[in-house]
CSV table of C-alpha atoms and ligand atoms in Angstrom, one decimal:
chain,number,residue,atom,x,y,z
Y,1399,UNK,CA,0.0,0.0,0.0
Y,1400,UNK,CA,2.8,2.5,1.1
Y,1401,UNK,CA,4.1,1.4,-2.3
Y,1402,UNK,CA,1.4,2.2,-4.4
Y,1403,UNK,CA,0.5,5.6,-2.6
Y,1404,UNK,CA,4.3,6.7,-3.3
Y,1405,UNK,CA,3.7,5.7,-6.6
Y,1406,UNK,CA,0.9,7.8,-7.2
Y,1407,UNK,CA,2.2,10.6,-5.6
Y,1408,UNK,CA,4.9,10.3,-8.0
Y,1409,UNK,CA,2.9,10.4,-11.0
Y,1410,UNK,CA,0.7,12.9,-9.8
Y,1411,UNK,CA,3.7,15.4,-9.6
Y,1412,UNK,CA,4.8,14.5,-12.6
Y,1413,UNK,CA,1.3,15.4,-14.3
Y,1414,UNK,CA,0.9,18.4,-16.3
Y,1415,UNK,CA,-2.6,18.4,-17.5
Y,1416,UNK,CA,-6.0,18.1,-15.4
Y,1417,UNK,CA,-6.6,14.9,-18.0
Y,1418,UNK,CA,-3.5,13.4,-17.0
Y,1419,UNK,CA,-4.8,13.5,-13.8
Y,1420,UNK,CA,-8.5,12.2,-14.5
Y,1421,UNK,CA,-7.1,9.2,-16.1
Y,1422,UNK,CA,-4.6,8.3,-12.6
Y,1423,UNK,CA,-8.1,9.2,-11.0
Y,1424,UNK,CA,-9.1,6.1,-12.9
Y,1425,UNK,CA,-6.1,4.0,-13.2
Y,1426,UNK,CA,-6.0,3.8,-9.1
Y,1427,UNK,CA,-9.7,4.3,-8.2
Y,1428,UNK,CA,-11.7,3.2,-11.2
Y,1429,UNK,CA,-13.3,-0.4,-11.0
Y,1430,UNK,CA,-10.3,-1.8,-11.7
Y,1431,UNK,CA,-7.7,0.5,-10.5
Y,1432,UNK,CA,-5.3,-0.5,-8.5
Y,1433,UNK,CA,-6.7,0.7,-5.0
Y,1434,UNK,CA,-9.7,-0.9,-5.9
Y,1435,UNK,CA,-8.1,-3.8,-6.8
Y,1436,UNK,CA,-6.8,-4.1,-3.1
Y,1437,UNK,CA,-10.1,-5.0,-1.5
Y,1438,UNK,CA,-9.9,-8.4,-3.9
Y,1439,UNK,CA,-7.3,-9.5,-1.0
Y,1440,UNK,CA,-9.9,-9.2,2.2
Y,1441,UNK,CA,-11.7,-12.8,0.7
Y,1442,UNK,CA,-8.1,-14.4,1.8
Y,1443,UNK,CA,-8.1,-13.1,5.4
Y,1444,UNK,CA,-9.1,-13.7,8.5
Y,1445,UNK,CA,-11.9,-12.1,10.7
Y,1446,UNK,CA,-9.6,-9.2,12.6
Y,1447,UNK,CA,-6.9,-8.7,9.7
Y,1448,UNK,CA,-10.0,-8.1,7.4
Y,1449,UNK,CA,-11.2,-5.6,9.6
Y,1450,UNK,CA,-7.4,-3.8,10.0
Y,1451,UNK,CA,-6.6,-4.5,6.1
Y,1452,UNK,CA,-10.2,-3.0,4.9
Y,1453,UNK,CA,-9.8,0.1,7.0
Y,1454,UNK,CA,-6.6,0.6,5.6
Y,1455,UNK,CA,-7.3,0.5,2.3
Y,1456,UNK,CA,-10.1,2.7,2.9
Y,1457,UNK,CA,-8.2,5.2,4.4
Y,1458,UNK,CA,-5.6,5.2,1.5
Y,1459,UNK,CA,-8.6,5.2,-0.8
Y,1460,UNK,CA,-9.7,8.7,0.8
Y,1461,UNK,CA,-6.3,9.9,0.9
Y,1462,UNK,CA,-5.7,9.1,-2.7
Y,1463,UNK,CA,-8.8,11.0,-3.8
Y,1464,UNK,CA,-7.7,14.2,-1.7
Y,1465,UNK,CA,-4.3,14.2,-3.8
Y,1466,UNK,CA,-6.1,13.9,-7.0
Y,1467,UNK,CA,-8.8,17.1,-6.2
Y,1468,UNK,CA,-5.7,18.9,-4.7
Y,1469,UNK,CA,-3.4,18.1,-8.0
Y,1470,UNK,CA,-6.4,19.1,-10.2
Y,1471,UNK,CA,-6.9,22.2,-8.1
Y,1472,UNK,CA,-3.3,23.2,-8.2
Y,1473,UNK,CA,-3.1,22.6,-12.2
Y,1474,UNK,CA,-6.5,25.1,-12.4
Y,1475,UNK,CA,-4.8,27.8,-10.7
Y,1476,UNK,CA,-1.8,27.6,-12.7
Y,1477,UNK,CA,-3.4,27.5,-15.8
Y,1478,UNK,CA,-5.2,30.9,-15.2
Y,1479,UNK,CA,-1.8,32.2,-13.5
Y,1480,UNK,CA,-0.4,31.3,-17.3
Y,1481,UNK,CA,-3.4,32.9,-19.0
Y,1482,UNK,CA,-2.9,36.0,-17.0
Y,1483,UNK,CA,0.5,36.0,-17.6
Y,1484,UNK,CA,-0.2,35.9,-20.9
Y,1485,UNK,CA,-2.6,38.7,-21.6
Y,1486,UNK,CA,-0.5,40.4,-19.1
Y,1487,UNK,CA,1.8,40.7,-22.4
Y,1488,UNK,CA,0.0,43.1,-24.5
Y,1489,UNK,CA,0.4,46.7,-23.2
Y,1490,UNK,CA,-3.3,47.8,-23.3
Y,1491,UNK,CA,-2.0,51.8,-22.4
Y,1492,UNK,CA,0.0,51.5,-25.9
Y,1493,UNK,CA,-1.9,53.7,-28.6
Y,1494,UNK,CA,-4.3,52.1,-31.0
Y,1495,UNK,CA,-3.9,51.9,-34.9
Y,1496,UNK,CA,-0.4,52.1,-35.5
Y,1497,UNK,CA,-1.5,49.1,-38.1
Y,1498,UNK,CA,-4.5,50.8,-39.8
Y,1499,UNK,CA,-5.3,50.0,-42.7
Y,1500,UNK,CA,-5.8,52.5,-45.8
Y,1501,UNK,CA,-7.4,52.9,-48.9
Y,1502,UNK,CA,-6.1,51.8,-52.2
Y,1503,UNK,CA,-4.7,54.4,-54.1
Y,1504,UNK,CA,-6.9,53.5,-57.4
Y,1505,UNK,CA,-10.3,53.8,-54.5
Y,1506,UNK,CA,-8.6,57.0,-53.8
Y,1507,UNK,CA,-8.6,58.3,-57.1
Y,1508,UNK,CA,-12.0,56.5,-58.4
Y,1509,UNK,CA,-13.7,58.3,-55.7
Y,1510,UNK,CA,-11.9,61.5,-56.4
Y,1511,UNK,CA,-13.5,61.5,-60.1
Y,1512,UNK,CA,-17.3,59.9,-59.4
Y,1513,UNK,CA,-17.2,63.2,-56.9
Y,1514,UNK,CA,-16.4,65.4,-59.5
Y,1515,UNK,CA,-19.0,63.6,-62.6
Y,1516,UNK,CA,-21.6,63.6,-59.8
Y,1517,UNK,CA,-21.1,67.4,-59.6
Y,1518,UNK,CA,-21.8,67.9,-63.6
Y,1519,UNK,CA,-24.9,65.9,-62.9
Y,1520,UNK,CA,-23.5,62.0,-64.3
Y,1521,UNK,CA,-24.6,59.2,-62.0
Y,1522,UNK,CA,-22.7,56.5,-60.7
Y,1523,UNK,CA,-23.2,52.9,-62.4
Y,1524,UNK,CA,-22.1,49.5,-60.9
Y,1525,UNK,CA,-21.8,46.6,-63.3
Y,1526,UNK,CA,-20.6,43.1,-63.6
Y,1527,UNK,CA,-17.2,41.9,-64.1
Y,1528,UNK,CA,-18.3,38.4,-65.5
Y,1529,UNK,CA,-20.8,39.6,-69.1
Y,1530,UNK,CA,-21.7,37.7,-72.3
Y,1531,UNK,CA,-20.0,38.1,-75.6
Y,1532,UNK,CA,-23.5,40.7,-76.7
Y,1533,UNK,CA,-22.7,43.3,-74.0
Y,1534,UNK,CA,-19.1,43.7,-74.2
Y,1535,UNK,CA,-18.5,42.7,-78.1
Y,1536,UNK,CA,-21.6,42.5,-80.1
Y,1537,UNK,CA,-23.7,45.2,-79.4
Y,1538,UNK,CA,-20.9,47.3,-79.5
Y,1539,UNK,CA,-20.6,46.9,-82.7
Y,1540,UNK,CA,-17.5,45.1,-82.8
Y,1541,UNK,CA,-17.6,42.4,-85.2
Y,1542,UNK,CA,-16.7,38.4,-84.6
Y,1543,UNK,CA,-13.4,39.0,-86.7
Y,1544,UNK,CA,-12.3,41.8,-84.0
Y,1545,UNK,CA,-8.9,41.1,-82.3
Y,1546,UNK,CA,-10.4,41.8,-78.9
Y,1547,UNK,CA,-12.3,38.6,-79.2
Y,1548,UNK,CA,-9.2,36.9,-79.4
Y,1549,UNK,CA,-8.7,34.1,-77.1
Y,1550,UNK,CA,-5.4,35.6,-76.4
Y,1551,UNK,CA,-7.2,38.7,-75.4
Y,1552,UNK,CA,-10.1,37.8,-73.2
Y,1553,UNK,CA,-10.9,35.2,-70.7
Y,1554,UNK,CA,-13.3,33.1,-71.5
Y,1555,UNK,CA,-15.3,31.3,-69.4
Y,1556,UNK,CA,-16.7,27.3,-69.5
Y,1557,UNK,CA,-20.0,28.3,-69.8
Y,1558,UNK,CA,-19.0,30.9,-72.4
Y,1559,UNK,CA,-19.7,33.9,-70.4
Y,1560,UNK,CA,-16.0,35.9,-70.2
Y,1561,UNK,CA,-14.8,38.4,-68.1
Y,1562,UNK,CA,-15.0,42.0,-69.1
Y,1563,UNK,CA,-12.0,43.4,-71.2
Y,1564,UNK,CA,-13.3,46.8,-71.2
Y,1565,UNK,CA,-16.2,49.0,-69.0
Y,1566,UNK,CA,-17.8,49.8,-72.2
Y,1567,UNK,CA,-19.1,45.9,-71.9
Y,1568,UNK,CA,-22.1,48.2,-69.6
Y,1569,UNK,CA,-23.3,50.5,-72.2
Y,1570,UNK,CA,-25.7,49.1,-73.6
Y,1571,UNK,CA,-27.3,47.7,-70.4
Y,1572,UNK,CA,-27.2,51.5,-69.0
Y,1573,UNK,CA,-29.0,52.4,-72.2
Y,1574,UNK,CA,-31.7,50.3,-71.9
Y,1575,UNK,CA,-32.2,51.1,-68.2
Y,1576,UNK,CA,-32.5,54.7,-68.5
Y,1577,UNK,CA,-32.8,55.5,-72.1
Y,1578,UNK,CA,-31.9,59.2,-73.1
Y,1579,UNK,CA,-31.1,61.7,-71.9
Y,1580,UNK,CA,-28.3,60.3,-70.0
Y,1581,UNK,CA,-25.2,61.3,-68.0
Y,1582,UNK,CA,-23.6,58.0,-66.6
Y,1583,UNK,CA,-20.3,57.1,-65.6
Y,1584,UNK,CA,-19.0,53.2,-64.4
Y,1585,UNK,CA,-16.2,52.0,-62.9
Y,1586,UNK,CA,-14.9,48.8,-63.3
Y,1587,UNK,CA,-11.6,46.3,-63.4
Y,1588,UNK,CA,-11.3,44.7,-66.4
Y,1589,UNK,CA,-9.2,41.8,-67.7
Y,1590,UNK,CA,-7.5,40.9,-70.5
Y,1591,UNK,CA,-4.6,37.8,-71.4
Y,1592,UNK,CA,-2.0,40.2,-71.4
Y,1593,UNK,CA,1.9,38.8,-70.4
Y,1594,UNK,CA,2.7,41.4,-67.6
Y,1595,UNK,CA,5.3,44.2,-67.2
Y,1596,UNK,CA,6.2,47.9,-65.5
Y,1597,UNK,CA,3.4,49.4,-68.1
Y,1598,UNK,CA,0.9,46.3,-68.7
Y,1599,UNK,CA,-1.3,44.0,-66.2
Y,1600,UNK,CA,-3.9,41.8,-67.2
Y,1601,UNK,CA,-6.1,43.7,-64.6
Y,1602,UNK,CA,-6.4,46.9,-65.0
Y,1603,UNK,CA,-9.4,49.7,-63.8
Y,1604,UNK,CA,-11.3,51.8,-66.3
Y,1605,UNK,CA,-13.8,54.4,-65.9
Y,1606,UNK,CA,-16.3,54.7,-68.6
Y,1607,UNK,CA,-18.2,57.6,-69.4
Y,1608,UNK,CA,-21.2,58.3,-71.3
Y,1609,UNK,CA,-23.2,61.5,-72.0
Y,1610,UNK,CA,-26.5,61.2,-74.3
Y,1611,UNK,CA,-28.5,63.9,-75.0
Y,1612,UNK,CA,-30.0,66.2,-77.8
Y,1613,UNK,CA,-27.6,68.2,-80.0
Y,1614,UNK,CA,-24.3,66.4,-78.0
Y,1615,UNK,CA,-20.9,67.3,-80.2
Y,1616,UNK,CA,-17.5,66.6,-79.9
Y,1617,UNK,CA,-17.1,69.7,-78.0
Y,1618,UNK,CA,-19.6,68.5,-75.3
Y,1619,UNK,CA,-16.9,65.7,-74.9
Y,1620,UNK,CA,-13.5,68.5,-74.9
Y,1621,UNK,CA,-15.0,70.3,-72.5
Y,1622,UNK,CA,-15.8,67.9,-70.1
Y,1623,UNK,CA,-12.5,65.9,-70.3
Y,1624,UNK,CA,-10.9,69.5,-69.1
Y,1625,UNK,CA,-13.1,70.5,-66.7
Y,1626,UNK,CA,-12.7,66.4,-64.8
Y,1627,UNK,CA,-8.7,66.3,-65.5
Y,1628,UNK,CA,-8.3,69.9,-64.3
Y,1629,UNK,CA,-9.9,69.0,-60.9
Y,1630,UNK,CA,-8.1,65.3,-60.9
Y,1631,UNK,CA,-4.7,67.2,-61.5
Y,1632,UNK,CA,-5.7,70.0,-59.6
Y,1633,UNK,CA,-4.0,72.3,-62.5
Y,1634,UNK,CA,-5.2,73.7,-65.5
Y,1635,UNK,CA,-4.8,70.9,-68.3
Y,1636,UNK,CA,-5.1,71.3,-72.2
Y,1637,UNK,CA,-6.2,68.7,-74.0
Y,1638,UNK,CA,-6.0,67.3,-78.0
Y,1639,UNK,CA,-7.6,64.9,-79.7
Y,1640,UNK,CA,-5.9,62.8,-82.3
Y,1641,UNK,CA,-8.0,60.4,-84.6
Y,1642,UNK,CA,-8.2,56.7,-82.9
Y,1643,UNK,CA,-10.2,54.0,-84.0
Y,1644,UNK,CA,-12.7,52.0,-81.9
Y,1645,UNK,CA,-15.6,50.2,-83.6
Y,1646,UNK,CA,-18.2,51.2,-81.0
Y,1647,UNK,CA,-17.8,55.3,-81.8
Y,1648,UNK,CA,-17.2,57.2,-85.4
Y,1649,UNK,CA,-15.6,59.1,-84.9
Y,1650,UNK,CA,-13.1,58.2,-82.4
Y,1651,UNK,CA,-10.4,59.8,-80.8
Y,1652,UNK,CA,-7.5,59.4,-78.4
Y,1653,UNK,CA,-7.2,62.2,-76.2
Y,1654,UNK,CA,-3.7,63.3,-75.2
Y,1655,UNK,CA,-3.3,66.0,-71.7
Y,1656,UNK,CA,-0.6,68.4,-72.0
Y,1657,UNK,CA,2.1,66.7,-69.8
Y,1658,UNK,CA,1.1,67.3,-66.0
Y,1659,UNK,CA,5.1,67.3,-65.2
Y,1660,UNK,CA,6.8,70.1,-67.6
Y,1661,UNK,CA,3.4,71.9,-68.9
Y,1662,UNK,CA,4.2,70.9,-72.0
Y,1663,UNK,CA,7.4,72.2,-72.9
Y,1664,UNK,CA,8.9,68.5,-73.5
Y,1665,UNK,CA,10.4,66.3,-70.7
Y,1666,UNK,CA,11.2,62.3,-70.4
Y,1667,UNK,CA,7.9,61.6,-68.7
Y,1668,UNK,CA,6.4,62.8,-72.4
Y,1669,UNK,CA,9.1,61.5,-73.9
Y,1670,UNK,CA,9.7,65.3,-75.0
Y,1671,UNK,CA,6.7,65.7,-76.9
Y,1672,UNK,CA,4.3,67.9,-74.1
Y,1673,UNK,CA,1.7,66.1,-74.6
Y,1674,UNK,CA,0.7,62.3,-72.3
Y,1675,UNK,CA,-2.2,59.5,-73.9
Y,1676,UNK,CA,-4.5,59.2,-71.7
Y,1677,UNK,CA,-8.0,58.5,-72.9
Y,1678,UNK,CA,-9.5,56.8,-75.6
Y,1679,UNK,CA,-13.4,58.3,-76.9
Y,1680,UNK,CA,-15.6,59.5,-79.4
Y,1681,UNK,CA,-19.2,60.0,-80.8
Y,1682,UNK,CA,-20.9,56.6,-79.8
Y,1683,UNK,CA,-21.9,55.0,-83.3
Y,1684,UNK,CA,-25.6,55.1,-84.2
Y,1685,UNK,CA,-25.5,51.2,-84.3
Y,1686,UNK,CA,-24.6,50.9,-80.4
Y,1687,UNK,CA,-27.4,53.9,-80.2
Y,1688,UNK,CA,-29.9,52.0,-81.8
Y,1689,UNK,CA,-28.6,48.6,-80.0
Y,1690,UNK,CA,-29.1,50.4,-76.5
Y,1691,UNK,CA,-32.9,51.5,-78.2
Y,1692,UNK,CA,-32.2,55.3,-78.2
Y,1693,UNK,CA,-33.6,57.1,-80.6
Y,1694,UNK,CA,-30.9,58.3,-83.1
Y,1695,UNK,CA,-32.6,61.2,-85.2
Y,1696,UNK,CA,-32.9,62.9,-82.0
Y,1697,UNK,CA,-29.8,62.3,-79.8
Y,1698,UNK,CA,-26.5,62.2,-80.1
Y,1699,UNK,CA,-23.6,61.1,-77.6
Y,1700,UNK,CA,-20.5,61.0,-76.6
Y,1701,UNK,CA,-18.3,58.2,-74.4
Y,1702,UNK,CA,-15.4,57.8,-73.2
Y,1703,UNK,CA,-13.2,54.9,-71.5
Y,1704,UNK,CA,-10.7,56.3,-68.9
Y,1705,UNK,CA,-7.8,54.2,-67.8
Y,1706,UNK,CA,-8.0,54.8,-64.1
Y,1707,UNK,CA,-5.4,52.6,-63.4
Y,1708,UNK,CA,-3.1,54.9,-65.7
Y,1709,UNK,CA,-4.5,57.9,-64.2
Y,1710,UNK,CA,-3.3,56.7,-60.8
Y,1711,UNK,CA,0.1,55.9,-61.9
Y,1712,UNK,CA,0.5,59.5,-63.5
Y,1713,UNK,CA,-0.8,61.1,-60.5
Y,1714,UNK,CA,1.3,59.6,-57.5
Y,1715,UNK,CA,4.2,59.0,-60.1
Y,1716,UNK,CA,3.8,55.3,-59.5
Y,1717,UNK,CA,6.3,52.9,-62.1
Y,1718,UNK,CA,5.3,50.1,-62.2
Y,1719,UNK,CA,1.7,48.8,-62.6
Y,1720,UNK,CA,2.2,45.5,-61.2
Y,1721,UNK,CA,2.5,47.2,-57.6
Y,1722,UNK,CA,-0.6,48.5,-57.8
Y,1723,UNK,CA,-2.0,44.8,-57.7
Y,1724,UNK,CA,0.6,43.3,-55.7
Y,1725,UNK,CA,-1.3,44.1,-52.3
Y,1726,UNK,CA,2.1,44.6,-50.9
Y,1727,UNK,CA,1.5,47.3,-47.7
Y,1728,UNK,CA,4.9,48.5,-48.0
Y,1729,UNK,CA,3.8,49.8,-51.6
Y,1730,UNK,CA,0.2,50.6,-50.7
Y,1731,UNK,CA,0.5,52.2,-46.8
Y,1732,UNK,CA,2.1,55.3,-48.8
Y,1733,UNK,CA,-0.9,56.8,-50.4
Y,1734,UNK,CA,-2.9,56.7,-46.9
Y,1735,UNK,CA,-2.3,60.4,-45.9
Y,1736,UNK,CA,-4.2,61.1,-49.7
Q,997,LIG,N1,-13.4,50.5,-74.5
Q,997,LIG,C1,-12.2,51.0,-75.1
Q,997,LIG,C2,-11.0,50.2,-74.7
Q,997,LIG,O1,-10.9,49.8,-73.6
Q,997,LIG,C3,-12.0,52.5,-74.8
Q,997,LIG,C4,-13.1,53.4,-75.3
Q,997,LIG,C5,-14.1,53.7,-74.5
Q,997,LIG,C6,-13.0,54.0,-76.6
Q,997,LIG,C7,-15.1,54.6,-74.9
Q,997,LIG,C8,-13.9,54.9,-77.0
Q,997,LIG,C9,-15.0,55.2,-76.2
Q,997,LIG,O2,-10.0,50.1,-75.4
């Protein structure tokens, strides 16, 4: 008996967890633990050594089950000693959001233009990234032969949807939902197979505009592309147009800014010309008109497809694209003062 109690005492020290100690609970006081087991012996004794030998195991049977509660109890209070010790680690006086998160610079900008739109009266379209080949090919007026249908170009789908290549993929939906007049511009990311470098990603953001009303010329269009980039640059920008060609308006343009770093007097960011691409647009074709059900003998429109993504990168001088994707916070905690 003195045996087995040291024995247990031994183990119970040497326990770590309340389990541990359950299962000695059992191993010495279950049915056929080895206290237990003890009381087998009294059948071979004799009237006063049963009495002697059953009061002893008895009391070693008590005994034993004190240890255990006191073992458990002593591994419960160190447990919440280690918790406390634990928490005890973080300094709850230190200041709050030294790790606070920002917005993305292309959010930044994005929300910086919808502001400016909403104020010449455009509204703010959402619209999906995954369309059919109709809405961002077909009733735009681009035919099956175009190179932007290329498998190479666009991701297509299994089930033969693909993801948008370009935000003019919602013009014709915006159309149809509001019919003319209309002032609308969208957002969006688009996607297209591209192999990636500093200047090229194969998702990109665009902001498309569209502005449908009577009597809207290509001077409707000037004037708002200088009024928006004068605000986004926050200096006064010229702008040209060159001749650009985009199956969905006639006719089409790509509009250049005078260069937002030398005003236009040549430098390597304009690879000395004064003047930076920025955004491709035009007089929507009467076929994407009539496609979106507006009446064409009485309006006229204009739209436009900004690349916001390039727009960031000339604005906070970012050079490479792929940083702009890269959710790296080293990259991206920069713009959070904005
Ligand atoms: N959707 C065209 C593109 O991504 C750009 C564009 C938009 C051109 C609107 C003209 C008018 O290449």
């Amino acid at each position: 008996m003195e045996q087995l109690k040291n024995r247990l005492l031994d183990e119970l020290s040497n326990a770590s967890t309340v389990d541990e100690v359950e299962a000695l609970r059992v191993s010495y006081l279950g049915k056929k633990g080895f206290i237990t087991d003890l009381m087998k012996n009294l059948k071979d004794l004799s009237g006063e050594e049963k009495k002697t030998y059953g009061q002893k195991v008895n009391v070693l049977k008590t005994e034993a089950d004190q240890k255990i509660t006191q073992r458990i109890e002593e591994l419960k209070k160190l447990r919440i000693e280690k918790m406390i010790e634990d928490t005890e680690q973080y300094d709850v006086t230190l200041p709050v959001g030294l790790d606070q998160g920002s917005y993305h610079p292309i959010t930044l900008v994005q929300r910086e233009v919808e502001e400016i739109f909403a104020s010449m009266g455009f509204t703010v379209e959402d619209y999906d990234e995954v369309v059919d080949d109709y809405r961002c090919f077909e009733a735009l007026n681009i035919p099956k032969h175009h190179p932007a249908r290329d498998m190479q170009d666009t991701y297509y789908l299994d089930n033969g949807q693909l993801l948008k290549t370009h935000t003019s993929a919602a013009q014709n939906a915006i159309m149809k939902k509001y019919g003319a007049p209309l002032r609308a511009i969208f957002p969006g990311r688009c996607f297209r197979n591209e192999s990636t470098d500093a200047c090229h990603e194969n998702t990109f953001f665009q902001m498309e505009g569209m502005m449908i009303d009577e009597n809207i010329s290509i001077s409707n269009l000037i004037y708002f592309m200088k009024v928006m980039l004068s605000e986004v640059f926050k200096q006064d920008v010229n702008v040209r147009l060159r001749p650009g060609f985009f199956p969905f308006v006639e006719p089409g343009f790509e509009l250049d800014i005078s260069c937002t770093i030398c005003g236009g007097k040549g430098c390597p960011s304009c690879k000395n010309s004064g003047w930076l691409e920025l955004c491709p647009c035009g007089m929507i074709h009467p076929n994407v008109l009539k496609e979106g059900g507006i009446d064409t003998d009485k309006y006229t429109g204009f739209a436009f497809g900004l690349g916001l993504t390039r727009l960031v990168m000339m604005r906070y001088g970012v050079k490479d694209i792929r940083d702009l994707n890269s959710g790296s916070l080293k990259a991206l905690s920069q713009f959070e003062n904005e």
